[in-house]
Coordinates of C-alpha atoms in Angstrom, one line a residue:
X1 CA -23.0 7.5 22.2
X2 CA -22.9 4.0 22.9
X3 CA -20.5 1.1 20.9
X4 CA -21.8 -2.3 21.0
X5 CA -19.7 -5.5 19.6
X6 CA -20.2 -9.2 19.6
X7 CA -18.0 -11.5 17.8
X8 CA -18.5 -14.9 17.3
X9 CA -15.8 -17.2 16.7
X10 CA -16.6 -21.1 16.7
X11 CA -13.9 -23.7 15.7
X12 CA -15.1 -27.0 17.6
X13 CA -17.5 -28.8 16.7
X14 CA -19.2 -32.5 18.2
X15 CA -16.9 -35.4 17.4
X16 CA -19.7 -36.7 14.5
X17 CA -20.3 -33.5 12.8
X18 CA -17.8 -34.0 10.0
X19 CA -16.7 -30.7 10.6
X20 CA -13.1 -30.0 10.6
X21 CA -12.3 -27.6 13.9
X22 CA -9.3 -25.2 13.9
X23 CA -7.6 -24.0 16.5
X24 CA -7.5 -20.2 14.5
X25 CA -10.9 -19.4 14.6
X26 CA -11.2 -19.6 18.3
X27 CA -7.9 -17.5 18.4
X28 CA -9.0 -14.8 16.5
X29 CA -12.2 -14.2 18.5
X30 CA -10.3 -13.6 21.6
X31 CA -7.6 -11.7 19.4
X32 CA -10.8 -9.6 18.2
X33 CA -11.7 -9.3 21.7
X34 CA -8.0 -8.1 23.1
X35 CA -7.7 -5.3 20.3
X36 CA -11.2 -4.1 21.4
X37 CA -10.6 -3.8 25.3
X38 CA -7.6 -1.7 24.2
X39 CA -9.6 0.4 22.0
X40 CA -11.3 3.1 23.7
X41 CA -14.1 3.4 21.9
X42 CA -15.1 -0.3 22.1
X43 CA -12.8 -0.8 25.6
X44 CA -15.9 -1.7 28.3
X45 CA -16.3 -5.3 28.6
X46 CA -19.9 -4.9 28.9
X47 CA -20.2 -3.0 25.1
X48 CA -18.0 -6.1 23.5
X49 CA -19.2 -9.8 23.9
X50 CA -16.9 -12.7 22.8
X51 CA -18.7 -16.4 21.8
X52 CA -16.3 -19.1 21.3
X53 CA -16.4 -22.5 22.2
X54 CA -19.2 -23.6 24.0
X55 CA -20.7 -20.5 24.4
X56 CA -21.1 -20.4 20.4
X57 CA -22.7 -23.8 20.4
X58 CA -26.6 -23.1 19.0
X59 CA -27.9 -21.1 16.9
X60 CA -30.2 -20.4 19.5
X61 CA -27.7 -19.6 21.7
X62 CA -26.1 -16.9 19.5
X63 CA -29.1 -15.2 18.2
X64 CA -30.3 -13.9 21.3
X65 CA -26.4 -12.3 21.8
X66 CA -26.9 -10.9 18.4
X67 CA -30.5 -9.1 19.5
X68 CA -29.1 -8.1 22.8
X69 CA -26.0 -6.3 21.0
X70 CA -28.7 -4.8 18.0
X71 CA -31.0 -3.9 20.3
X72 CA -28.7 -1.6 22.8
X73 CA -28.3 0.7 19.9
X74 CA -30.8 3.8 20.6
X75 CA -29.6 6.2 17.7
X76 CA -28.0 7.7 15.5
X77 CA -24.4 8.4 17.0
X78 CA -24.4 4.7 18.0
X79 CA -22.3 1.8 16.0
X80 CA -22.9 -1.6 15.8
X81 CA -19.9 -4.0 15.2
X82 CA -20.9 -7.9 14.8
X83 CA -17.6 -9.9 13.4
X84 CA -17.8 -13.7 12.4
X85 CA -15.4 -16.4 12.4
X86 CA -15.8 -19.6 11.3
X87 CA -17.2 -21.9 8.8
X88 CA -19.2 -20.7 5.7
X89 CA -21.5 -22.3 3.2
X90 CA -24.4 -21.7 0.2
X91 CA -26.7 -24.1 -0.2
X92 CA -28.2 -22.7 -4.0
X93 CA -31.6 -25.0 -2.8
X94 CA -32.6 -23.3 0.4
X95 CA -35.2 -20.6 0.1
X96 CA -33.5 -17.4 -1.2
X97 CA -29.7 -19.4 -1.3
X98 CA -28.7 -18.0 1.7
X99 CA -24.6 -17.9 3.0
X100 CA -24.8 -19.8 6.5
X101 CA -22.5 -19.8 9.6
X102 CA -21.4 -22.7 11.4
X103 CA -22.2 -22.4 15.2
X104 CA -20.8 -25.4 17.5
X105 CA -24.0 -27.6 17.2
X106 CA -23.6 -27.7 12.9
X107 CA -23.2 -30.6 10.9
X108 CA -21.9 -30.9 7.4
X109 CA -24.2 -30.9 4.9
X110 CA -27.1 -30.7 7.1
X111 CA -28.1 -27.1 7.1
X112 CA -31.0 -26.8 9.1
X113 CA -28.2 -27.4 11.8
X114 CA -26.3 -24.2 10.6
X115 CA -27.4 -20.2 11.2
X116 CA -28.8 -18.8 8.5
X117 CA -27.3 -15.1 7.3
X118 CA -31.0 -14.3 6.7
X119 CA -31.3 -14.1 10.6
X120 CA -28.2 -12.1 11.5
X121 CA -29.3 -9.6 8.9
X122 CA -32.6 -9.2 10.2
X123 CA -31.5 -8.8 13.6
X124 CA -28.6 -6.2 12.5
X125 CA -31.4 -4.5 10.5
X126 CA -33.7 -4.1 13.3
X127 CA -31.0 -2.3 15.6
X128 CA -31.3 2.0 15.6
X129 CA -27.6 2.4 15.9
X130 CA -26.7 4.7 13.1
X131 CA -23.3 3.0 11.5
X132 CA -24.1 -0.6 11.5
X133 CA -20.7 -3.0 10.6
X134 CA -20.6 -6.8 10.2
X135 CA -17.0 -8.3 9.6
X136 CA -17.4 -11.7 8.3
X137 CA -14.0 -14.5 7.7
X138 CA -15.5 -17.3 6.6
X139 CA -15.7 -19.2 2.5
X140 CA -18.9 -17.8 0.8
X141 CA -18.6 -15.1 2.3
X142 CA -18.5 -12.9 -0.9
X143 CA -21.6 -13.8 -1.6
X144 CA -23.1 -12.1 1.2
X145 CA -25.5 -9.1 -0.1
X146 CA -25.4 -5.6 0.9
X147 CA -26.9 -4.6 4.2
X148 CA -29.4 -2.5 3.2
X149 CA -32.0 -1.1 2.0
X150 CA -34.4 -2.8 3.2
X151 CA -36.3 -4.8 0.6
X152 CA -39.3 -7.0 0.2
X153 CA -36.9 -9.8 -0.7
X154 CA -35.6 -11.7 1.7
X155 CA -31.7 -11.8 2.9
X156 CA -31.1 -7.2 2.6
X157 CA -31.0 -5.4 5.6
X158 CA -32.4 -1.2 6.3
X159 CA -30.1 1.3 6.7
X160 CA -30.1 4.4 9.2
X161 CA -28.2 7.2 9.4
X162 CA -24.7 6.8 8.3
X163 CA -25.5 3.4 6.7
X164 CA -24.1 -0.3 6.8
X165 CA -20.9 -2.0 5.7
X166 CA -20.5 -5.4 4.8
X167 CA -16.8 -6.6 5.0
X168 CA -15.6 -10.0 3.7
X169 CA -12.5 -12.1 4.0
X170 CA -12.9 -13.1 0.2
X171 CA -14.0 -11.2 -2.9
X172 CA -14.6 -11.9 -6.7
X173 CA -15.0 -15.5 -7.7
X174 CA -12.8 -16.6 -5.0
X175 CA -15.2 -18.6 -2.2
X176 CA -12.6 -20.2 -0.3
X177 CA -10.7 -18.1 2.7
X178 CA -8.3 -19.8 4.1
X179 CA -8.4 -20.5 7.9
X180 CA -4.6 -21.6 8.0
X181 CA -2.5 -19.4 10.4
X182 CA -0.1 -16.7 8.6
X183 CA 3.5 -17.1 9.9
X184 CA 4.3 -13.6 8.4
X185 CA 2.0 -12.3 11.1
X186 CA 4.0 -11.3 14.5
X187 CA 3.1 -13.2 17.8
X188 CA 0.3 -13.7 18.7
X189 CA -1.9 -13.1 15.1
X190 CA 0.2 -15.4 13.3
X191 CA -1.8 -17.9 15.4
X192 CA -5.2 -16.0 13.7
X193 CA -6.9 -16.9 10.6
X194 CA -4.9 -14.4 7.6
X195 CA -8.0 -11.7 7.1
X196 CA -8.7 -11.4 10.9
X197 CA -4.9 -11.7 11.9
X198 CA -4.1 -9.0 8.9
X199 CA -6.8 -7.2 10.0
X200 CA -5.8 -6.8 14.0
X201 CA -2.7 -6.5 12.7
X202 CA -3.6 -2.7 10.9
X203 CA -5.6 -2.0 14.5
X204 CA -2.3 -3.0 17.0
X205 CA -0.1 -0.9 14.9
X206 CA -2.0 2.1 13.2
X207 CA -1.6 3.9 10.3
X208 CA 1.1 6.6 10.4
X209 CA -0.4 8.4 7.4
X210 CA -4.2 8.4 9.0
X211 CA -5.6 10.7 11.2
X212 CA -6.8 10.1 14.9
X213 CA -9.9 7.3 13.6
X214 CA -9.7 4.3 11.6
X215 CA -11.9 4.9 9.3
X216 CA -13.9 2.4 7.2
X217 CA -11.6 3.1 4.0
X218 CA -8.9 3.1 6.3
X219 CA -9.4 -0.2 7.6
X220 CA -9.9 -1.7 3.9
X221 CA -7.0 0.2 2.6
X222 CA -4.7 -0.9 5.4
X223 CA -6.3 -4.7 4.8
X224 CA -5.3 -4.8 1.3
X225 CA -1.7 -3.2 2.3
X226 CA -1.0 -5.9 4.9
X227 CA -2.4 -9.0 2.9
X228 CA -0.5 -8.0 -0.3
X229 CA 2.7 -7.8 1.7
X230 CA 2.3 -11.4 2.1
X231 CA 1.8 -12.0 -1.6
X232 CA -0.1 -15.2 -0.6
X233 CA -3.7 -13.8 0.3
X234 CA -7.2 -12.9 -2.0
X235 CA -8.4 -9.8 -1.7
X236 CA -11.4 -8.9 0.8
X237 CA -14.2 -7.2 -0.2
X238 CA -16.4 -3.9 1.4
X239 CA -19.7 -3.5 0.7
X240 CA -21.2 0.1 2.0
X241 CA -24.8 1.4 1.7
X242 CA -25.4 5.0 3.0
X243 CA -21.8 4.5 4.9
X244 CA -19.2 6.7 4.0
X245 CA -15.2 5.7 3.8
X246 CA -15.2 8.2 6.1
X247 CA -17.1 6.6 8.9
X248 CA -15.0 6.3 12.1
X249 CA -15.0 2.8 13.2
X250 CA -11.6 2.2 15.4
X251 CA -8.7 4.5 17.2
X252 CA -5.8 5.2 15.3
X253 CA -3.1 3.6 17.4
X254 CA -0.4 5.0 15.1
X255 CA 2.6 6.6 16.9
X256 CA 3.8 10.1 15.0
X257 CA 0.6 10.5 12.7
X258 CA 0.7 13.2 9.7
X259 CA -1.8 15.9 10.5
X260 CA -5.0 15.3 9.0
X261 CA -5.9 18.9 6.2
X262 CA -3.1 17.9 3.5
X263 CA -5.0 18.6 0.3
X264 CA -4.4 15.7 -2.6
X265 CA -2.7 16.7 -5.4
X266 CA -2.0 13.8 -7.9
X267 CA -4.5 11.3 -9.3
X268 CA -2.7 8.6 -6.8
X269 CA -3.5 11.4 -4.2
X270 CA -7.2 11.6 -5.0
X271 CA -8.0 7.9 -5.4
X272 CA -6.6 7.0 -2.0
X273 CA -8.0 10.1 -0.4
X274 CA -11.8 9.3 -1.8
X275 CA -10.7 5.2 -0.9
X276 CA -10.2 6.4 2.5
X277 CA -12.5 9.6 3.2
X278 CA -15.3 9.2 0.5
X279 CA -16.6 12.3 -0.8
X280 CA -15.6 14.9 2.5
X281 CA -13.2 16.6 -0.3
X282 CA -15.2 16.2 -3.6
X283 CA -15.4 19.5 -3.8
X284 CA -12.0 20.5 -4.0
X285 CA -11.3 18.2 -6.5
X286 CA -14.4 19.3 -9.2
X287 CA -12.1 22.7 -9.1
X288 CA -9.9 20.7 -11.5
X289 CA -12.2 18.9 -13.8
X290 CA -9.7 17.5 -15.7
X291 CA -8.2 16.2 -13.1
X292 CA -11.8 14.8 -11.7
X293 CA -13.0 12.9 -14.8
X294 CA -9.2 11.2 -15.0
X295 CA -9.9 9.6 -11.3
X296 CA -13.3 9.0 -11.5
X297 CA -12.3 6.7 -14.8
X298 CA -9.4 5.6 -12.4
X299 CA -11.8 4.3 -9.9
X300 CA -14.3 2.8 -12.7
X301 CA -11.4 0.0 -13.8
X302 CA -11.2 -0.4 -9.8
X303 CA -13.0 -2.9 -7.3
X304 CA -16.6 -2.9 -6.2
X305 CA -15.9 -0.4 -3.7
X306 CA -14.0 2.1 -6.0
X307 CA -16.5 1.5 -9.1
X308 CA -19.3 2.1 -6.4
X309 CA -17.4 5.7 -5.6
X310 CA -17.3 6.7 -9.5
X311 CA -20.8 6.3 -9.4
X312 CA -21.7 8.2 -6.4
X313 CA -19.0 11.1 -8.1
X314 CA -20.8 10.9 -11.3
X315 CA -23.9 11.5 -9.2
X316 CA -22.9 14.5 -8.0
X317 CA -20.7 16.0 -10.8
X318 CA -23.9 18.0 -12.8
X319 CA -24.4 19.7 -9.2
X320 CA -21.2 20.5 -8.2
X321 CA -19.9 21.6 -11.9
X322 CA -22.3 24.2 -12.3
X323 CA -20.4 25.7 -15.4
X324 CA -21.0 24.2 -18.6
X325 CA -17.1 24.8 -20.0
X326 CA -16.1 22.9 -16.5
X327 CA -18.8 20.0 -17.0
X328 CA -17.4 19.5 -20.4
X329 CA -13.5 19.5 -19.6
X330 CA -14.7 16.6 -16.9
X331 CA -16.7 14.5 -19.2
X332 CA -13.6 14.3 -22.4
X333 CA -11.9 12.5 -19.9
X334 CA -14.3 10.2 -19.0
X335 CA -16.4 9.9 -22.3
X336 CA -13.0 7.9 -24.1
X337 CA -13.3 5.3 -21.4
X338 CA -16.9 5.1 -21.8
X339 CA -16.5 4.3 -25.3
X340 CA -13.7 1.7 -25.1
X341 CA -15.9 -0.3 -22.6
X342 CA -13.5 0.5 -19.6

């Protein structure tokens, strides 16, 4: 089982560039780098490569990193973790409108000079690593397509195994995220951009109510928890293909955690577990069809991720509610919200 990370954080940039640097960007890679030497899955400093500062000056430069990370993946049981921090843009009149990423060498407005996200994807794609993860804080970044599967079009990656996530600093309409440090954070994040500091800020402390793994629900949950505490911050964004919410991607560092087997009872229950386990309980839940068809039309008037669970419930609802008289008690509750365009 092997874990392989690169982040890439670049915040200088040549003196003519136009670009505006920030001292946060270059923080947060080394604050990515710190929370994954403590981690032990992630802990050896040969899985987890850090590019900052000149190291993250070419494009060149950081594309062969990227392949060496992608390509020490050999199967299934391995993850792949590739964060970016830095400058985003979309230029609507390059082929396929592709996000870019600043490296050190970029110039504004010149995008030949920037790395194309068609080239990470393709080299995240052609890794064998089962769960394949890229973390991106940067503006645009909600425009960033899912990671798989693989397509005749350019810019979408394949899928293996237990999938790909995509996780963004900004969702929606918003384009901008904000690379001003968060003085809410405690020393040293609040020296971090807000998603990445928020973000390290759920791996140095944990989640009490978790079990042993972050898992990728856990992470976004414990995101949006952090961020909203601040009442200053857009929400991120998780795309997953083939990954489940259930996919183990960090240690729970939490001190005193419940013990994980506490079955859901209430519709709060049931949305947060699927938020944070996917579908590991969906059958328990379709024992209580009423109760089912009220979360599922929970989750519909939810986010991309939750509307994307709904779907993969409905999906499996016929199958798993055998019993005509059961199917039927689910579908009342969902058919009202179907019909009032909720």
């Amino acid at each position: 089982m092997a874990f392989r990370a690169l982040v890439i954080g670049v915040g200088t940039y040549e003196a003519n560039s136009g670009m505006s640097g920030y001292p946060t960007i270059e923080t947060s890679a080394r604050a990515y780098g710190d929370a994954l030497a403590r981690d032990p899955r992630w802990g050896d400093a040969a899985r987890s490569v850090i590019l900052s500062g000149d190291d993250g000056y070419s494009a060149d430069g950081v594309m062969r990193a990227l392949h060496d990370a992608a390509s020490a993946g050999e199967g299934p049981e391995d993850t792949l973790l590739v964060v970016y921090v830095g400058h985003g843009a979309y230029w609507k009149d390059v082929p396929g409108g592709q996000v870019h990423f600043a490296v050190g060498s970029s110039h504004l407005n010149e995008p030949w000079t920037w790395l194309s996200s068609w080239y990470v994807y393709r080299a995240i794609r052609q890794s064998r690593a089962g769960l394949k993860v890229l973390i991106t804080d940067c503006c645009y970044s909600n425009l960033l397509p899912h990671l798989g599967p693989e397509s005749p079009l350019p810019g979408i990656l394949g899928t293996r195994s237990d999938g790909t996530c995509v996780f963004s600093a900004v969702s929606g309409a918003v384009h901008n995220a904000s690379a001003d440090a968060c003085a809410n954070l405690p020393e040293p994040l609040n020296g971090c951009t807000p998603f990445s500091g928020h973000l390290l800020n759920v791996l140095g402390q944990g989640m009490s109510e978790h079990d042993d793994d972050l898992t990728l629900g856990a992470l976004r949950a414990g995101i949006d928890e952090d961020m909203q505490s601040c009442g200053v911050h857009d929400a991120p964004r998780m795309l997953l293909n083939d990954a489940s919410e259930a996919a183990a991607l960090f240690t729970n560092h939490a001190k005193g955690r419940r013990p994980p087997g506490r079955e859901p009872q209430t519709e709060d229950d049931w949305v947060r577990e699927l938020r944070l386990y996917g579908e590991r309980k969906l059958r328990s839940l379709m024992l209580k069809p009423d109760l089912a068809g009220r979360v599922v039309v929970r989750l519909k008037s939810g986010d991309e991720q939750s509307r994307d669970l709904a779907g993969r419930v409905e999906r499996r609802a016929a199958t798993l509610l055998a019993n005509p008289v059961d199917f039927v008690r689910y579908w009342r509750e969902i058919e009202p919200a179907l019909l009032g365009g909720a």
